[in-house]
Amino acid sequence: MKKIAPCLLFLLFSVACFAQNKPQDYRPQYHYTAPKNWVNDPNGMVYLDGEYHLFYQYNPFGNVWGHMSWGHAVSKDLQKWETLPVALPEFDNADGTQTMIFSGCAVIDSMNTSGFFEKGFTKGMVAIFTSHIEGKAQHQSIAYSADKGRTWKRYDKNPVLDLGMKDFRDPNVIWYPEKQVWIMTVVKPLEYIAQFYESKDLKNWTLLSEFGKQGDMTKIWECPSLTKVPVEGTNETKWVLMISSGHRQKNYLAMQYFVGDFDGKTFTPQKQNEILYVDEGKDFYAAIPFNNLPKSHAKPVMIGWINDWEYAREIPTGDTWRGGFSVAREFSLKKTTDGLRLVQQPIIQPKSAQKEALSVKNKVVNGTYEVPFKGEVFDLTLEIQPQQAKVVTLNVFQSQGEATAIRYDANTQELSLDRTRSGQVNFHPRFSSVERVKVPLKDGKLKIRLLADKSILELFAQDGEQALTEWVFPTKHEGRITLTSEGGKAKITTLSVYTVH
């Protein structure tokens, strides 16, 4: 029998996997993805008249990065999204170049400070974005809409902020009532510097101060945001500056944050002895908060891009779509012995609107427990006491030969998410990985919540004190779940599985 060359074997294996797994096999059900084509950073997140708006980086012409424009989706509940036509398309310039619409934000100019709207009109939407001319310039421009983001007009005197730089981007604007001004946070990405500007009319901007050259500088700085955040259990608030940059593991992407004070001019961070990351996974990036939230939201809310530039162009979702977004997360600060730390909670259907598929209480596990549920779309909560067990592992998306393993080591107090055997991992050499984060037990218990959605996992530990977000691409789709204890008995205090629809 003639031997088959290893490269041919790999090709045959890849073809077989693709034949078995079509793009819809990985299409999330309750995480937003565009119907087709490439997406990256969320942009212009804003609320108006019962609608949450998610604008986002979008290529109208293909499923790889390019022709950046603002896609658009709206939701009444932050869970079910309706895709609308492209909001801000790339456009041609008189000199034959093109201007792409890079990342930015949107605000509701309720007092018509910009003068773009009719007198007394309180629902004007203004987008502030980076206008990008490939290889030549990045500057900040604006556009405005009087019909809730359905149609837009670009300001005829754009750009409104231009430093003559090739890399200067991602404006994020908030209203600062103490001074009755707009505050813009924007970055010089290659210099690891965030700048703060103020304006009374969204057109004319004055530099206030700079912050930078600290924290994670292993990757360029992008997508900053400055947000006032409540401290749990108190009447206090602090300012949080989030910046997308590098990851704890070299050359991957993540988001870091700084907690501090902002006096209308300068952001002053509190002392921190470590770099603080919003999410310890490889696939949560460029998240920004919503503007103009109604008072029913006691906490700010953000959505992030689920992907990592290391392999973003190669994820095996086929020729139809590529990239997606996290569920909405509300966030706050919590006092700890190490200082103030971010806490995040997902906003998805209330339990009353979901279907309980499984409920287990006070079950001892010694070895392997086959959870009586199969599926790839669910909301799982587990509270477990490791007791004598040295390691406890929750395997999800499990089929013969593959599983994604969520593992807790009681000795090191380390929680890990291991996707090295999760299914398709060979499409890029940087995809297969294990993420680890220290998570102390509380009263001897570990509590995790896992949002599983076809190919997306969002893991929250100890009521949101840590988060890990990852793509995984199972190939066999048996959807089994097992829980194992090694080295002794463990006790499931509660285990619930709900189906999300």
Short mmCIF file of C-alpha atoms in Angstrom, two decimals:
data_model
loop_
_atom_site.label_atom_id
_atom_site.label_comp_id
_atom_site.label_asym_id
_atom_site.label_seq_id
_atom_site.Cartn_x
_atom_site.Cartn_y
_atom_site.Cartn_z
CA MET A 1 0.00 0.00 0.00
CA LYS A 2 1.41 3.39 -1.00
CA LYS A 3 2.09 5.72 1.96
CA ILE A 4 0.25 9.03 2.06
CA ALA A 5 2.43 12.07 2.70
CA PRO A 6 1.79 13.76 6.10
CA CYS A 7 0.85 17.07 4.45
CA LEU A 8 -1.76 15.25 2.32
CA LEU A 9 -3.13 13.54 5.42
CA PHE A 10 -3.53 16.93 7.10
CA LEU A 11 -5.26 18.30 3.99
CA LEU A 12 -7.65 15.34 3.88
CA PHE A 13 -8.37 15.75 7.59
CA SER A 14 -9.05 19.46 7.15
CA VAL A 15 -11.38 18.83 4.20
CA ALA A 16 -13.21 16.17 6.19
CA CYS A 17 -13.66 18.54 9.15
CA PHE A 18 -14.94 21.30 6.90
CA ALA A 19 -17.35 18.90 5.20
CA GLN A 20 -18.73 17.84 8.57
CA ASN A 21 -18.86 21.33 10.03
CA LYS A 22 -20.66 24.00 8.11
CA PRO A 23 -20.61 27.70 9.13
CA GLN A 24 -24.04 27.36 10.71
CA ASP A 25 -22.67 24.69 13.05
CA TYR A 26 -20.71 27.46 14.75
CA ARG A 27 -23.18 30.32 14.40
CA PRO A 28 -24.07 31.48 17.95
CA GLN A 29 -27.74 31.63 18.86
CA TYR A 30 -27.80 34.36 21.51
CA HIS A 31 -24.53 36.19 20.82
CA TYR A 32 -24.86 38.73 18.03
CA THR A 33 -23.12 38.00 14.73
CA ALA A 34 -23.67 39.86 11.47
CA PRO A 35 -25.59 37.83 8.88
CA LYS A 36 -22.50 37.80 6.68
CA ASN A 37 -18.96 39.14 6.34
CA TRP A 38 -16.24 40.33 8.66
CA VAL A 39 -16.79 42.22 11.94
CA ASN A 40 -14.49 43.58 14.61
CA ASP A 41 -14.66 46.34 17.25
CA PRO A 42 -18.05 47.42 18.62
CA ASN A 43 -18.62 51.14 17.99
CA GLY A 44 -21.17 53.82 18.82
CA MET A 45 -22.92 51.98 21.61
CA VAL A 46 -25.80 54.17 22.67
CA TYR A 47 -29.41 54.00 23.92
CA LEU A 48 -32.29 56.08 22.58
CA ASP A 49 -36.07 55.73 22.85
CA GLY A 50 -36.23 52.08 23.82
CA GLU A 51 -33.48 50.95 21.45
CA TYR A 52 -29.94 49.90 22.23
CA HIS A 53 -27.67 50.59 19.26
CA LEU A 54 -24.66 48.46 18.43
CA PHE A 55 -22.56 49.87 15.62
CA TYR A 56 -19.47 47.89 14.70
CA GLN A 57 -16.50 47.63 12.38
CA TYR A 58 -17.76 45.88 9.27
CA ASN A 59 -16.55 44.89 5.82
CA PRO A 60 -19.58 45.02 3.48
CA PHE A 61 -17.68 43.10 0.78
CA GLY A 62 -16.12 40.06 2.41
CA ASN A 63 -15.24 37.97 5.45
CA VAL A 64 -11.73 39.35 5.96
CA TRP A 65 -10.71 42.77 7.26
CA GLY A 66 -11.05 45.65 4.79
CA HIS A 67 -13.30 48.50 3.56
CA MET A 68 -14.06 49.36 7.17
CA SER A 69 -17.54 50.82 7.64
CA TRP A 70 -19.99 50.93 10.52
CA GLY A 71 -22.43 48.04 10.60
CA HIS A 72 -25.56 48.55 12.68
CA ALA A 73 -27.86 46.48 14.86
CA VAL A 74 -30.55 47.43 17.38
CA SER A 75 -32.16 45.68 20.31
CA LYS A 76 -34.96 46.41 22.74
CA ASP A 77 -33.53 44.20 25.49
CA LEU A 78 -29.77 43.79 24.81
CA GLN A 79 -30.41 40.18 23.84
CA LYS A 80 -32.28 39.87 20.56
CA TRP A 81 -30.69 42.01 17.84
CA GLU A 82 -32.05 43.21 14.53
CA THR A 83 -29.49 43.93 11.80
CA LEU A 84 -30.00 47.23 9.98
CA PRO A 85 -28.31 48.53 6.80
CA VAL A 86 -24.74 49.82 6.97
CA ALA A 87 -24.78 53.12 8.86
CA LEU A 88 -21.52 54.81 7.88
CA PRO A 89 -19.89 53.42 4.73
CA GLU A 90 -16.35 53.91 3.52
CA PHE A 91 -16.20 56.78 1.01
CA ASP A 92 -14.03 58.09 -1.83
CA ASN A 93 -11.96 61.26 -1.57
CA ALA A 94 -11.32 63.82 -4.30
CA ASP A 95 -7.68 62.72 -4.62
CA GLY A 96 -8.61 59.13 -5.41
CA THR A 97 -8.00 57.77 -1.90
CA GLN A 98 -10.65 56.20 0.31
CA THR A 99 -11.60 57.07 3.85
CA MET A 100 -12.50 54.12 6.02
CA ILE A 101 -14.73 54.60 9.07
CA PHE A 102 -12.65 53.27 11.95
CA SER A 103 -13.70 52.82 15.58
CA GLY A 104 -15.47 55.44 17.64
CA CYS A 105 -18.58 56.18 19.65
CA ALA A 106 -22.00 57.80 19.51
CA VAL A 107 -23.71 60.28 21.83
CA ILE A 108 -27.18 61.77 22.12
CA ASP A 109 -26.83 65.53 21.77
CA SER A 110 -30.01 66.25 23.72
CA MET A 111 -29.20 69.95 24.14
CA ASN A 112 -28.16 70.38 20.51
CA THR A 113 -24.73 71.61 21.54
CA SER A 114 -23.51 70.82 18.03
CA GLY A 115 -26.14 72.94 16.30
CA PHE A 116 -26.78 70.13 13.83
CA PHE A 117 -30.46 69.75 14.66
CA GLU A 118 -33.62 71.83 14.68
CA LYS A 119 -34.26 74.03 17.68
CA GLY A 120 -35.80 72.04 20.54
CA PHE A 121 -34.90 68.64 19.03
CA THR A 122 -33.56 66.44 21.83
CA LYS A 123 -32.89 63.15 20.04
CA GLY A 124 -30.00 64.00 17.76
CA MET A 125 -27.39 61.27 17.48
CA VAL A 126 -23.78 62.20 16.78
CA ALA A 127 -21.11 59.68 15.83
CA ILE A 128 -17.48 60.48 16.58
CA PHE A 129 -15.10 58.19 14.69
CA THR A 130 -11.60 57.85 13.32
CA SER A 131 -11.43 58.73 9.64
CA HIS A 132 -8.67 56.52 8.24
CA ILE A 133 -6.82 57.07 4.97
CA GLU A 134 -4.66 54.00 4.44
CA GLY A 135 -0.96 54.73 4.90
CA LYS A 136 -1.53 58.47 5.18
CA ALA A 137 -3.59 59.68 8.11
CA GLN A 138 -5.89 59.03 11.02
CA HIS A 139 -7.98 61.85 12.44
CA GLN A 140 -11.28 62.24 14.26
CA SER A 141 -14.45 63.12 12.37
CA ILE A 142 -18.15 63.35 13.11
CA ALA A 143 -21.50 62.57 11.50
CA TYR A 144 -25.03 63.14 12.71
CA SER A 145 -28.46 61.56 12.48
CA ALA A 146 -31.93 62.90 13.25
CA ASP A 147 -33.72 59.59 12.64
CA LYS A 148 -32.26 57.32 15.33
CA GLY A 149 -29.21 56.26 13.39
CA ARG A 150 -30.98 55.14 10.22
CA THR A 151 -29.48 57.82 7.97
CA TRP A 152 -26.41 59.98 8.51
CA LYS A 153 -24.80 63.15 7.25
CA ARG A 154 -21.06 63.71 7.60
CA TYR A 155 -19.97 67.09 8.97
CA ASP A 156 -18.74 69.19 6.04
CA LYS A 157 -15.74 70.52 8.00
CA ASN A 158 -14.30 67.16 9.02
CA PRO A 159 -11.91 66.27 10.53
CA VAL A 160 -12.59 67.91 13.88
CA LEU A 161 -9.35 66.72 15.49
CA ASP A 162 -6.19 66.16 13.45
CA LEU A 163 -2.65 65.88 14.83
CA GLY A 164 -1.14 65.03 11.46
CA MET A 165 -0.44 61.46 12.55
CA LYS A 166 -0.81 58.09 10.81
CA ASP A 167 -1.81 56.42 14.10
CA PHE A 168 -4.21 58.41 16.26
CA ARG A 169 -7.57 56.80 16.84
CA ASP A 170 -10.61 55.36 18.59
CA PRO A 171 -12.35 58.39 20.16
CA ASN A 172 -14.71 57.72 23.04
CA VAL A 173 -16.86 60.65 24.17
CA ILE A 174 -18.92 61.17 27.32
CA TRP A 175 -20.88 64.11 28.71
CA TYR A 176 -19.28 65.63 31.82
CA PRO A 177 -22.08 67.55 33.59
CA GLU A 178 -19.87 69.22 36.20
CA LYS A 179 -18.32 71.39 33.48
CA GLN A 180 -21.13 71.10 30.90
CA VAL A 181 -18.67 69.80 28.33
CA TRP A 182 -18.01 66.72 26.25
CA ILE A 183 -14.89 64.75 27.20
CA MET A 184 -13.09 62.69 24.56
CA THR A 185 -10.64 59.90 25.36
CA VAL A 186 -8.49 58.95 22.36
CA VAL A 187 -5.15 57.14 21.93
CA LYS A 188 -1.79 57.49 20.30
CA PRO A 189 -1.49 53.71 19.97
CA LEU A 190 2.20 53.39 19.14
CA GLU A 191 3.18 55.69 22.00
CA TYR A 192 1.01 54.00 24.69
CA ILE A 193 -0.66 57.33 25.44
CA ALA A 194 -4.32 58.19 26.05
CA GLN A 195 -5.29 61.82 25.61
CA PHE A 196 -8.25 63.68 27.10
CA TYR A 197 -9.92 66.55 25.22
CA GLU A 198 -12.93 68.72 25.98
CA SER A 199 -15.48 70.40 23.74
CA LYS A 200 -18.66 72.38 24.15
CA ASP A 201 -20.00 71.61 20.67
CA LEU A 202 -18.43 68.29 19.52
CA LYS A 203 -16.64 70.23 16.77
CA ASN A 204 -13.86 72.15 18.52
CA TRP A 205 -11.61 70.17 20.85
CA THR A 206 -9.04 71.35 23.42
CA LEU A 207 -6.37 69.08 24.89
CA LEU A 208 -6.70 68.66 28.67
CA SER A 209 -4.09 66.08 29.66
CA GLU A 210 -2.38 62.81 28.83
CA PHE A 211 -2.06 59.45 30.55
CA GLY A 212 0.17 56.58 29.61
CA LYS A 213 3.38 54.62 29.38
CA GLN A 214 2.35 52.26 32.16
CA GLY A 215 0.49 49.02 32.58
CA ASP A 216 0.53 46.57 29.68
CA MET A 217 2.63 47.89 26.79
CA THR A 218 3.23 44.57 25.03
CA LYS A 219 0.76 45.55 22.29
CA ILE A 220 -0.40 48.87 20.90
CA TRP A 221 -3.10 50.73 22.84
CA GLU A 222 -6.56 50.89 21.28
CA CYS A 223 -10.24 51.54 22.02
CA PRO A 224 -10.05 53.54 25.27
CA SER A 225 -13.02 54.45 27.44
CA LEU A 226 -13.40 56.50 30.59
CA THR A 227 -16.40 55.57 32.73
CA LYS A 228 -17.76 56.45 36.15
CA VAL A 229 -18.41 53.15 37.95
CA PRO A 230 -20.23 52.43 41.23
CA VAL A 231 -18.43 50.69 44.11
CA GLU A 232 -20.54 47.82 45.41
CA GLY A 233 -22.01 48.19 48.89
CA THR A 234 -21.26 51.93 49.06
CA ASN A 235 -22.45 55.24 47.69
CA GLU A 236 -19.04 55.81 46.12
CA THR A 237 -18.07 55.90 42.48
CA LYS A 238 -14.66 55.74 40.87
CA TRP A 239 -13.48 56.31 37.33
CA VAL A 240 -12.31 53.35 35.27
CA LEU A 241 -10.09 53.81 32.23
CA MET A 242 -10.18 50.74 29.98
CA ILE A 243 -7.66 50.28 27.18
CA SER A 244 -7.37 47.39 24.75
CA SER A 245 -3.78 46.19 24.55
CA GLY A 246 -1.79 43.04 25.31
CA HIS A 247 -2.56 39.84 27.17
CA ARG A 248 -0.98 38.15 30.15
CA GLN A 249 0.37 35.63 27.62
CA LYS A 250 2.76 37.18 25.13
CA ASN A 251 1.46 38.49 21.79
CA TYR A 252 -2.21 37.80 22.44
CA LEU A 253 -4.78 40.53 23.00
CA ALA A 254 -6.73 41.58 26.07
CA MET A 255 -8.12 44.65 27.80
CA GLN A 256 -6.50 46.30 30.78
CA TYR A 257 -8.08 48.76 33.17
CA PHE A 258 -7.03 51.41 35.63
CA VAL A 259 -9.13 52.59 38.59
CA GLY A 260 -8.76 56.18 39.69
CA ASP A 261 -10.14 59.70 39.81
CA PHE A 262 -11.00 62.20 37.09
CA ASP A 263 -11.43 65.88 37.92
CA GLY A 264 -12.59 67.06 34.53
CA LYS A 265 -9.04 67.49 33.32
CA THR A 266 -6.72 64.75 34.54
CA PHE A 267 -7.13 61.03 35.21
CA THR A 268 -5.17 60.01 38.30
CA PRO A 269 -4.90 56.23 38.78
CA GLN A 270 -4.79 54.57 42.15
CA LYS A 271 -1.66 52.64 42.94
CA GLN A 272 -1.79 49.08 41.66
CA ASN A 273 0.83 46.39 42.08
CA GLU A 274 -0.21 44.36 39.06
CA ILE A 275 -1.69 44.80 35.61
CA LEU A 276 -5.45 44.43 35.81
CA TYR A 277 -7.24 42.71 32.94
CA VAL A 278 -10.95 42.94 32.16
CA ASP A 279 -11.09 39.37 30.82
CA GLU A 280 -8.48 36.63 31.14
CA GLY A 281 -9.55 34.83 27.96
CA LYS A 282 -8.03 35.29 24.52
CA ASP A 283 -11.21 36.47 22.81
CA PHE A 284 -12.57 39.58 24.53
CA TYR A 285 -11.31 42.84 23.06
CA ALA A 286 -12.25 46.42 22.19
CA ALA A 287 -15.24 46.55 24.54
CA ILE A 288 -16.74 49.98 25.16
CA PRO A 289 -19.65 51.07 27.37
CA PHE A 290 -23.05 52.33 26.24
CA ASN A 291 -23.81 56.04 26.35
CA ASN A 292 -27.14 57.56 27.45
CA LEU A 293 -28.39 54.51 29.37
CA PRO A 294 -31.76 54.95 31.11
CA LYS A 295 -31.83 55.26 34.90
CA SER A 296 -33.05 51.66 35.14
CA HIS A 297 -29.43 50.69 34.59
CA ALA A 298 -27.71 51.25 37.92
CA LYS A 299 -24.41 50.07 36.43
CA PRO A 300 -22.62 50.78 33.17
CA VAL A 301 -22.95 48.18 30.38
CA MET A 302 -20.43 47.10 27.74
CA ILE A 303 -20.12 44.70 24.82
CA GLY A 304 -16.81 43.36 23.45
CA TRP A 305 -15.55 41.88 20.19
CA ILE A 306 -15.01 38.14 20.45
CA ASN A 307 -11.83 37.34 18.54
CA ASP A 308 -8.06 37.80 18.71
CA TRP A 309 -5.97 39.40 15.97
CA GLU A 310 -3.48 36.53 16.25
CA TYR A 311 -5.89 34.22 14.40
CA ALA A 312 -8.97 36.37 13.75
CA ARG A 313 -8.79 36.01 9.97
CA GLU A 314 -8.54 32.23 10.11
CA ILE A 315 -11.25 31.12 12.54
CA PRO A 316 -13.10 28.27 10.79
CA THR A 317 -16.54 29.80 10.40
CA GLY A 318 -16.50 29.39 6.63
CA ASP A 319 -16.92 31.95 3.87
CA THR A 320 -20.14 33.46 5.21
CA TRP A 321 -19.35 35.24 8.48
CA ARG A 322 -16.39 35.85 10.73
CA GLY A 323 -16.31 37.31 14.26
CA GLY A 324 -18.97 38.11 16.82
CA PHE A 325 -19.79 39.95 20.02
CA SER A 326 -20.14 39.13 23.69
CA VAL A 327 -23.40 39.33 25.50
CA ALA A 328 -23.92 42.66 27.21
CA ARG A 329 -22.17 42.87 30.58
CA GLU A 330 -22.93 45.24 33.41
CA PHE A 331 -19.95 46.09 35.56
CA SER A 332 -19.10 47.58 38.93
CA LEU A 333 -16.18 47.79 41.34
CA LYS A 334 -15.68 45.70 44.45
CA LYS A 335 -13.47 46.39 47.42
CA THR A 336 -10.90 43.64 47.97
CA THR A 337 -7.78 43.28 50.10
CA ASP A 338 -5.79 44.15 46.97
CA GLY A 339 -7.84 47.26 46.17
CA LEU A 340 -10.82 47.97 43.92
CA ARG A 341 -11.44 45.34 41.27
CA LEU A 342 -13.87 45.07 38.36
CA VAL A 343 -16.87 42.74 38.69
CA GLN A 344 -18.92 41.75 35.63
CA GLN A 345 -22.33 40.15 35.22
CA PRO A 346 -23.85 39.02 31.91
CA ILE A 347 -27.19 40.40 30.85
CA ILE A 348 -29.18 37.58 29.28
CA GLN A 349 -32.70 36.25 29.55
CA PRO A 350 -33.99 36.08 33.11
CA LYS A 351 -34.37 32.54 34.40
CA SER A 352 -38.14 32.89 34.16
CA ALA A 353 -37.81 33.26 30.39
CA GLN A 354 -35.48 30.29 30.01
CA LYS A 355 -36.20 26.60 30.25
CA GLU A 356 -34.60 24.73 33.12
CA ALA A 357 -33.08 21.60 31.66
CA LEU A 358 -31.34 20.32 34.75
CA SER A 359 -31.10 20.98 38.49
CA VAL A 360 -28.81 19.02 40.82
CA LYS A 361 -28.23 19.71 44.51
CA ASN A 362 -25.89 18.27 47.13
CA LYS A 363 -24.37 15.55 44.97
CA VAL A 364 -21.05 13.93 45.88
CA VAL A 365 -18.70 13.26 42.96
CA ASN A 366 -15.90 10.73 43.27
CA GLY A 367 -14.49 10.08 39.82
CA THR A 368 -16.64 11.00 36.82
CA TYR A 369 -20.20 12.26 36.87
CA GLU A 370 -22.01 12.24 33.53
CA VAL A 371 -24.29 15.26 33.64
CA PRO A 372 -27.71 14.25 32.23
CA PHE A 373 -27.79 17.00 29.61
CA LYS A 374 -26.50 17.29 26.06
CA GLY A 375 -26.31 20.49 24.08
CA GLU A 376 -24.21 23.34 22.76
CA VAL A 377 -26.46 26.28 23.67
CA PHE A 378 -26.99 26.74 27.39
CA ASP A 379 -26.50 28.80 30.56
CA LEU A 380 -24.83 26.71 33.28
CA THR A 381 -24.26 27.61 36.93
CA LEU A 382 -22.14 25.39 39.16
CA GLU A 383 -21.29 25.80 42.83
CA ILE A 384 -18.91 23.11 44.04
CA GLN A 385 -16.86 22.30 47.11
CA PRO A 386 -13.61 20.56 46.12
CA GLN A 387 -13.36 19.04 49.64
CA GLN A 388 -10.76 16.22 49.35
CA ALA A 389 -10.41 16.55 45.57
CA LYS A 390 -7.14 18.02 44.32
CA VAL A 391 -8.53 18.85 40.89
CA VAL A 392 -12.11 19.30 39.71
CA THR A 393 -12.82 19.46 35.97
CA LEU A 394 -15.97 20.44 34.10
CA ASN A 395 -15.83 19.17 30.51
CA VAL A 396 -18.23 20.74 28.03
CA PHE A 397 -18.80 20.30 24.29
CA GLN A 398 -17.54 16.79 24.91
CA SER A 399 -17.46 14.08 22.27
CA GLN A 400 -15.16 11.14 21.72
CA GLY A 401 -11.61 12.47 21.73
CA GLU A 402 -12.49 16.13 22.32
CA ALA A 403 -13.75 18.47 25.03
CA THR A 404 -13.20 21.93 26.40
CA ALA A 405 -11.97 21.53 29.98
CA ILE A 406 -12.68 24.03 32.76
CA ARG A 407 -10.37 22.92 35.54
CA TYR A 408 -9.87 24.00 39.14
CA ASP A 409 -6.69 23.11 41.04
CA ALA A 410 -7.45 23.29 44.76
CA ASN A 411 -3.76 23.47 45.75
CA THR A 412 -2.83 26.42 43.54
CA GLN A 413 -6.34 27.94 43.62
CA GLU A 414 -6.06 28.26 39.87
CA LEU A 415 -8.97 28.16 37.44
CA SER A 416 -8.10 27.28 33.86
CA LEU A 417 -9.87 26.96 30.54
CA ASP A 418 -8.19 24.44 28.27
CA ARG A 419 -9.15 24.37 24.58
CA THR A 420 -6.20 22.29 23.35
CA ARG A 421 -8.57 19.34 22.68
CA SER A 422 -11.69 21.37 21.95
CA GLY A 423 -12.12 20.33 18.28
CA GLN A 424 -10.66 22.30 15.40
CA VAL A 425 -7.46 23.81 16.81
CA ASN A 426 -4.96 23.39 13.97
CA PHE A 427 -6.24 26.15 11.70
CA HIS A 428 -3.67 28.47 13.29
CA PRO A 429 -0.58 27.67 15.40
CA ARG A 430 -1.53 30.28 18.00
CA PHE A 431 -5.08 29.11 18.66
CA SER A 432 -4.58 26.03 20.86
CA SER A 433 -4.08 27.35 24.38
CA VAL A 434 -4.77 27.17 28.10
CA GLU A 435 -5.81 30.25 30.09
CA ARG A 436 -5.19 30.38 33.83
CA VAL A 437 -6.23 32.78 36.56
CA LYS A 438 -6.05 32.65 40.35
CA VAL A 439 -9.50 32.28 41.92
CA PRO A 440 -9.58 31.74 45.71
CA LEU A 441 -12.38 29.65 47.13
CA LYS A 442 -15.07 31.40 49.17
CA ASP A 443 -16.21 29.45 52.22
CA GLY A 444 -14.61 26.44 50.56
CA LYS A 445 -16.69 26.86 47.39
CA LEU A 446 -16.11 27.72 43.75
CA LYS A 447 -18.98 29.26 41.83
CA ILE A 448 -18.88 29.53 38.06
CA ARG A 449 -21.35 30.57 35.42
CA LEU A 450 -20.79 29.43 31.86
CA LEU A 451 -22.59 30.87 28.84
CA ALA A 452 -22.15 28.35 26.05
CA ASP A 453 -23.30 29.19 22.55
CA LYS A 454 -22.24 26.85 19.72
CA SER A 455 -18.67 28.15 19.47
CA ILE A 456 -18.48 30.85 22.16
CA LEU A 457 -17.83 30.33 25.84
CA GLU A 458 -18.10 33.15 28.38
CA LEU A 459 -17.00 31.99 31.82
CA PHE A 460 -17.60 34.04 34.99
CA ALA A 461 -16.08 32.95 38.31
CA GLN A 462 -17.10 33.86 41.87
CA ASP A 463 -20.02 36.04 40.82
CA GLY A 464 -18.12 37.85 38.11
CA GLU A 465 -14.86 38.59 39.91
CA GLN A 466 -13.05 36.94 36.99
CA ALA A 467 -14.08 36.38 33.38
CA LEU A 468 -12.65 34.25 30.56
CA THR A 469 -14.03 34.41 27.01
CA GLU A 470 -13.01 31.97 24.26
CA TRP A 471 -13.85 30.65 20.83
CA VAL A 472 -13.95 26.85 20.51
CA PHE A 473 -14.84 24.78 17.45
CA PRO A 474 -16.06 21.26 18.29
CA THR A 475 -16.24 18.86 15.37
CA LYS A 476 -18.51 16.03 16.54
CA HIS A 477 -21.27 17.95 18.36
CA GLU A 478 -22.34 15.32 20.88
CA GLY A 479 -22.53 18.11 23.44
CA ARG A 480 -21.91 15.95 26.49
CA ILE A 481 -21.01 17.44 29.88
CA THR A 482 -19.02 15.60 32.53
CA LEU A 483 -17.65 16.60 35.91
CA THR A 484 -14.67 14.79 37.39
CA SER A 485 -12.88 14.86 40.73
CA GLU A 486 -9.27 13.73 41.08
CA GLY A 487 -7.61 12.78 44.34
CA GLY A 488 -10.79 12.55 46.41
CA LYS A 489 -14.42 13.49 46.69
CA ALA A 490 -15.99 16.79 45.71
CA LYS A 491 -19.51 17.98 46.42
CA ILE A 492 -21.81 19.74 43.99
CA THR A 493 -23.78 22.21 46.07
CA THR A 494 -25.87 23.28 43.08
CA LEU A 495 -25.72 22.64 39.36
CA SER A 496 -28.29 24.13 37.02
CA VAL A 497 -28.51 24.16 33.25
CA TYR A 498 -30.92 26.38 31.35
CA THR A 499 -31.49 26.47 27.64
CA VAL A 500 -31.37 29.96 26.15
CA HIS A 501 -33.65 30.87 23.26
#
